[in-house]
PDB file of C-alpha atoms in Angstrom:
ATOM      1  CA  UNK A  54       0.000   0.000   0.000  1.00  0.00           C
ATOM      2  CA  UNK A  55       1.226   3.541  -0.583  1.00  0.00           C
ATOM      3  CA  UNK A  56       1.039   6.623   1.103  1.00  0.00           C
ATOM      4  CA  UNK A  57      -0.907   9.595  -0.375  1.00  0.00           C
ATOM      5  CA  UNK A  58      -1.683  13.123   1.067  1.00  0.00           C
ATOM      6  CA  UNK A  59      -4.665  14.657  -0.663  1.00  0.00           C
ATOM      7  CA  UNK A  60      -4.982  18.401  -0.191  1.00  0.00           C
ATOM      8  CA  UNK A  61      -8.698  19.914  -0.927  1.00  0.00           C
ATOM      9  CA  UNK A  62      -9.982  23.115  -1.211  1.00  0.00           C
ATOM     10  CA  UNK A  63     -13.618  24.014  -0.696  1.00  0.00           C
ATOM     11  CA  UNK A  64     -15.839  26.661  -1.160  1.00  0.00           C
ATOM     12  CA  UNK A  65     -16.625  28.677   1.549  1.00  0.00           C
ATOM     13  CA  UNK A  66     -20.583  28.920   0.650  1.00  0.00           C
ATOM     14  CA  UNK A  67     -20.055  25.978   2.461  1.00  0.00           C
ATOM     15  CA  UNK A  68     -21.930  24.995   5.877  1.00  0.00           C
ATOM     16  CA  UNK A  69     -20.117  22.817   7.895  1.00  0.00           C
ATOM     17  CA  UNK A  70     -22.551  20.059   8.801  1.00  0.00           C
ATOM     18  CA  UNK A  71     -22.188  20.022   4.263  1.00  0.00           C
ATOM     19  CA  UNK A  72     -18.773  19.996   4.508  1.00  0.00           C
ATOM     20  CA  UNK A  73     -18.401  17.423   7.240  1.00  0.00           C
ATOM     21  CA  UNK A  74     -20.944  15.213   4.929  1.00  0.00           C
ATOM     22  CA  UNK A  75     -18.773  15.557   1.849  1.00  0.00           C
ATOM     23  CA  UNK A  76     -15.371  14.474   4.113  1.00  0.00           C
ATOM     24  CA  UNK A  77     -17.729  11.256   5.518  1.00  0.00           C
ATOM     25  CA  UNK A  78     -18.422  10.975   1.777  1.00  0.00           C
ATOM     26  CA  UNK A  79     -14.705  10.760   0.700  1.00  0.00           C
ATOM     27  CA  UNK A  80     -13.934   8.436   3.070  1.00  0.00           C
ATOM     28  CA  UNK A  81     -16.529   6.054   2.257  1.00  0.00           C
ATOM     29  CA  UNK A  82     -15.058   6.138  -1.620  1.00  0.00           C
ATOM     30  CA  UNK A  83     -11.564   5.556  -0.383  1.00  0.00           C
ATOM     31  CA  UNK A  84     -12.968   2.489   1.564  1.00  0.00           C
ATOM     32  CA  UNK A  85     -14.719   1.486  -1.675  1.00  0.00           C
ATOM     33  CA  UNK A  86     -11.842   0.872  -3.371  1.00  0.00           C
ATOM     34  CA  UNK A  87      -9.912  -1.210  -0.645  1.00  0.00           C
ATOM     35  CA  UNK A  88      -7.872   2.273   1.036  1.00  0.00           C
ATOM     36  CA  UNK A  89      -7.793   3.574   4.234  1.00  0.00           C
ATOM     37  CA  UNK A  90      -8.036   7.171   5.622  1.00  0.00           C
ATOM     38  CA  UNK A  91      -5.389   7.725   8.269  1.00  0.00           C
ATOM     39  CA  UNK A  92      -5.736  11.196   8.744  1.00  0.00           C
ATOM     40  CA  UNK A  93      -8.333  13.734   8.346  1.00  0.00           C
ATOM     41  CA  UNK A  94      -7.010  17.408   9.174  1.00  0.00           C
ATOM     42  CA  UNK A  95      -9.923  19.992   9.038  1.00  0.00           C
ATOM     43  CA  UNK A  96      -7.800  23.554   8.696  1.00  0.00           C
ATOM     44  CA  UNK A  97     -11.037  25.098   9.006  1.00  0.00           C
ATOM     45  CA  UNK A  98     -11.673  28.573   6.718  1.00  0.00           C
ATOM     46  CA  UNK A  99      -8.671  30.716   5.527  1.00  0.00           C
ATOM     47  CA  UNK A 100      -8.186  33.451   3.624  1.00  0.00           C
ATOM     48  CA  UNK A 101      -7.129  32.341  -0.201  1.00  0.00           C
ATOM     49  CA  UNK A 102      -3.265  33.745  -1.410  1.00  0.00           C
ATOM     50  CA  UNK A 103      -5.568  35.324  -4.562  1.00  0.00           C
ATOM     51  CA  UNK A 104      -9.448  35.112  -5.959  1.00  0.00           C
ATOM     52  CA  UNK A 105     -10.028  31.851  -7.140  1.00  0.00           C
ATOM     53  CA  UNK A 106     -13.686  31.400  -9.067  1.00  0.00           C
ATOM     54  CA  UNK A 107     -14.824  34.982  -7.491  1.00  0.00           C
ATOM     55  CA  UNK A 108     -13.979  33.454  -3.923  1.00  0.00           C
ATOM     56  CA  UNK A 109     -11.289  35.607  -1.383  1.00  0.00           C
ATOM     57  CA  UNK A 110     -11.627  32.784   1.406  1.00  0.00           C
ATOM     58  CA  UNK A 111     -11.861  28.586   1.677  1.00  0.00           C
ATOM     59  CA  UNK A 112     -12.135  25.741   3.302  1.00  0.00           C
ATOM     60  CA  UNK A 113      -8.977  23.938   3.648  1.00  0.00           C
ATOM     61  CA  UNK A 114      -8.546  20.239   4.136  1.00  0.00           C
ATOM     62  CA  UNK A 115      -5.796  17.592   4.530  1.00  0.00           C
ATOM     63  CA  UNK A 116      -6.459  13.803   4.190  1.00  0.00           C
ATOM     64  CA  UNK A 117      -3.874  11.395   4.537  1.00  0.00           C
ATOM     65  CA  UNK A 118      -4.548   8.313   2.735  1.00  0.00           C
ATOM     66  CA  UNK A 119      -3.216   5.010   2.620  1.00  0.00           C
ATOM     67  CA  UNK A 120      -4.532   2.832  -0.791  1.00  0.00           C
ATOM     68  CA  UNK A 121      -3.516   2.540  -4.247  1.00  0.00           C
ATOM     69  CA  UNK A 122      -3.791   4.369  -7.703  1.00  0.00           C
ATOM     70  CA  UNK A 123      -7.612   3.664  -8.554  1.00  0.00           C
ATOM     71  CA  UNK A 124      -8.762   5.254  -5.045  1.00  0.00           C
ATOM     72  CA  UNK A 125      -6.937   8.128  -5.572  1.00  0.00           C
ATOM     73  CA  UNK A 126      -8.093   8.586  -9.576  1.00  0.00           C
ATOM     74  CA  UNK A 127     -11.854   7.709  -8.333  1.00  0.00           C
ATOM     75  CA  UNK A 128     -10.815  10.900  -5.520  1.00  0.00           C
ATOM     76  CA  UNK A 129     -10.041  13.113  -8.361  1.00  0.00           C
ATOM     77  CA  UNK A 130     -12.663  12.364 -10.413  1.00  0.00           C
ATOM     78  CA  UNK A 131     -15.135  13.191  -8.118  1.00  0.00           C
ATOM     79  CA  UNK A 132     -13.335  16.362  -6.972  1.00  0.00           C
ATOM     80  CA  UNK A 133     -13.605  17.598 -11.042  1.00  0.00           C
ATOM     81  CA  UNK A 134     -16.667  17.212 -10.985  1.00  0.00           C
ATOM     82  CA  UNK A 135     -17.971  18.320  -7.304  1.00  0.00           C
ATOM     83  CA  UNK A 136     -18.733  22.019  -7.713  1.00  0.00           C
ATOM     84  CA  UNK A 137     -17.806  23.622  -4.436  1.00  0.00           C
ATOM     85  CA  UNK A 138     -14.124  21.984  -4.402  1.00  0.00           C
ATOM     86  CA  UNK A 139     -12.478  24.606  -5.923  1.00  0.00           C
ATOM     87  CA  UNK A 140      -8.704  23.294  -5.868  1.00  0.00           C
ATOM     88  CA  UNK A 141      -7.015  19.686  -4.900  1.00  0.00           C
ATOM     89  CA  UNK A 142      -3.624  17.716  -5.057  1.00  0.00           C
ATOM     90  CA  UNK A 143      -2.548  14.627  -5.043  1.00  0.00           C
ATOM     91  CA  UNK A 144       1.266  13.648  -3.756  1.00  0.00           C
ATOM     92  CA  UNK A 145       2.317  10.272  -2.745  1.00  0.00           C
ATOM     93  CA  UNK A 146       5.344  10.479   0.256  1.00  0.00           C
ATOM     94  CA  UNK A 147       5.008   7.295   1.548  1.00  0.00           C
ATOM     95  CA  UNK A 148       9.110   7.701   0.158  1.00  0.00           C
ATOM     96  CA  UNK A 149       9.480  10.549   1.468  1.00  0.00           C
ATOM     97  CA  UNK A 150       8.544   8.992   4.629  1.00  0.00           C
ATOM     98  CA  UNK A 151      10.992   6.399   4.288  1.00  0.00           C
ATOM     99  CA  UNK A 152      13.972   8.408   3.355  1.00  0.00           C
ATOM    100  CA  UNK A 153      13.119  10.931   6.629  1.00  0.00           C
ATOM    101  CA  UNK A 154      13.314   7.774   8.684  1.00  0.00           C
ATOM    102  CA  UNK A 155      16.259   6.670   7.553  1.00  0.00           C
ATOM    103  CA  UNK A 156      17.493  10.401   7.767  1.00  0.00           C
ATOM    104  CA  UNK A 157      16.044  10.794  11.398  1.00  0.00           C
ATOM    105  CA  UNK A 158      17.575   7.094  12.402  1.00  0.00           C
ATOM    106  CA  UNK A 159      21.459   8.267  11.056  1.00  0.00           C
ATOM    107  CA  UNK A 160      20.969  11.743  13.150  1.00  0.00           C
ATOM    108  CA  UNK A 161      20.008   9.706  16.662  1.00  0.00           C
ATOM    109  CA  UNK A 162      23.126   7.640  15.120  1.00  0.00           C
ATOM    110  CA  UNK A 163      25.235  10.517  15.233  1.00  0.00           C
ATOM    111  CA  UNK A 164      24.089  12.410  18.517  1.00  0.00           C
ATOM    112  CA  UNK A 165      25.046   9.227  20.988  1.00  0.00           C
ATOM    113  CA  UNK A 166      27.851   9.770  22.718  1.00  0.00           C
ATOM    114  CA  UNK A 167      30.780   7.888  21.355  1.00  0.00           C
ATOM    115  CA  UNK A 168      32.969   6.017  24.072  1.00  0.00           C
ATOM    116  CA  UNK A 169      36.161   6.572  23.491  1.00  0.00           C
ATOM    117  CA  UNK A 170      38.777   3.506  23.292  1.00  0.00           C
ATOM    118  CA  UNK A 171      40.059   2.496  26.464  1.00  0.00           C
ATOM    119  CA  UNK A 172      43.721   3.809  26.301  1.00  0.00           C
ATOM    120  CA  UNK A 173      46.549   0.890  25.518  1.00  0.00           C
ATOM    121  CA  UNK A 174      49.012   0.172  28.754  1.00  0.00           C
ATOM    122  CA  UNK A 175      52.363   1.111  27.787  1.00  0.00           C
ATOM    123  CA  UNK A 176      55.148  -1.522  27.768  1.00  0.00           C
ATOM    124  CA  UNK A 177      58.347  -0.667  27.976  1.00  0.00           C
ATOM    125  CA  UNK A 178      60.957  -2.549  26.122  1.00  0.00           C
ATOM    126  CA  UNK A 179      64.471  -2.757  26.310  1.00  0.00           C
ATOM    127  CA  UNK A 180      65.240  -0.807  23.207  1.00  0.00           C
ATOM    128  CA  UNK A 181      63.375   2.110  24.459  1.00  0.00           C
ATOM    129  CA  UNK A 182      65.016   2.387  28.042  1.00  0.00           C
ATOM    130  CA  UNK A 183      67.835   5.176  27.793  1.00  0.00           C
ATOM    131  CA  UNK A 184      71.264   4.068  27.844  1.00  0.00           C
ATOM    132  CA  UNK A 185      73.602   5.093  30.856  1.00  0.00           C
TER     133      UNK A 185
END
């Protein structure tokens, strides 16, 4: 199974018993085709960087989903042709999770304390004693 985050944008005509429907309703589509919704991350209404479709502010929303390719096309599809989401994207970083593990596991690595060698006894031989 991969990893996808799935970033919506909704409009902010928007009530949000509607919008809490429409999340239920993408979660049940994700479960249709065999995924799994980790995460749901509700950012609530913000201001938009610049109009978008006559709108100034939006509802932002974050899912993180765990599935395959078809769950996430079916997602799409029905976020083209859902009127009041205005924007989405798609990324998959279940690698990018792995390579920040593997980053995170070589920095704990690093910041142990190192024990230093125990020192080696000095023997003196005969060859190193001065001469009288």
């Amino acid at each position: 199974m991969r990893t996808y985050e799935v970033v919506f944008v909704a409009a902010p005509t928007l009530t949000s018993e509607e919008l809490d429907a429409f999340i239920a309703h993408t979660q049940t589509v994700i479960e249709g085709k065999n995924g799994k919704v980790i995460k749901v991350d509700n950012w609530g209404k913000r201001s938009l960087a610049y109009k978008i479709k006559r709108f100034r502010d939006a509802y932002y929303v974050v899912l993180t989903i765990e599935g395959d390719g078809a769950g996430i096309a079916e997602l799409e599809r029905r976020f083209r042709v859902t009127d009041y989401v205005i924007r989405f994207l798609s990324v998959r970083i279940d690698e990018d999770l792995k390579r920040s593990e593997k980053i995170k596991a070589v920095r704990q690595r690093k910041s142990r304390p190192q024990t230093a060698p125990a020192p080696q006894p000095v023997v003196e031989t005969e060859a190193a004693q001065p001469q009288q």
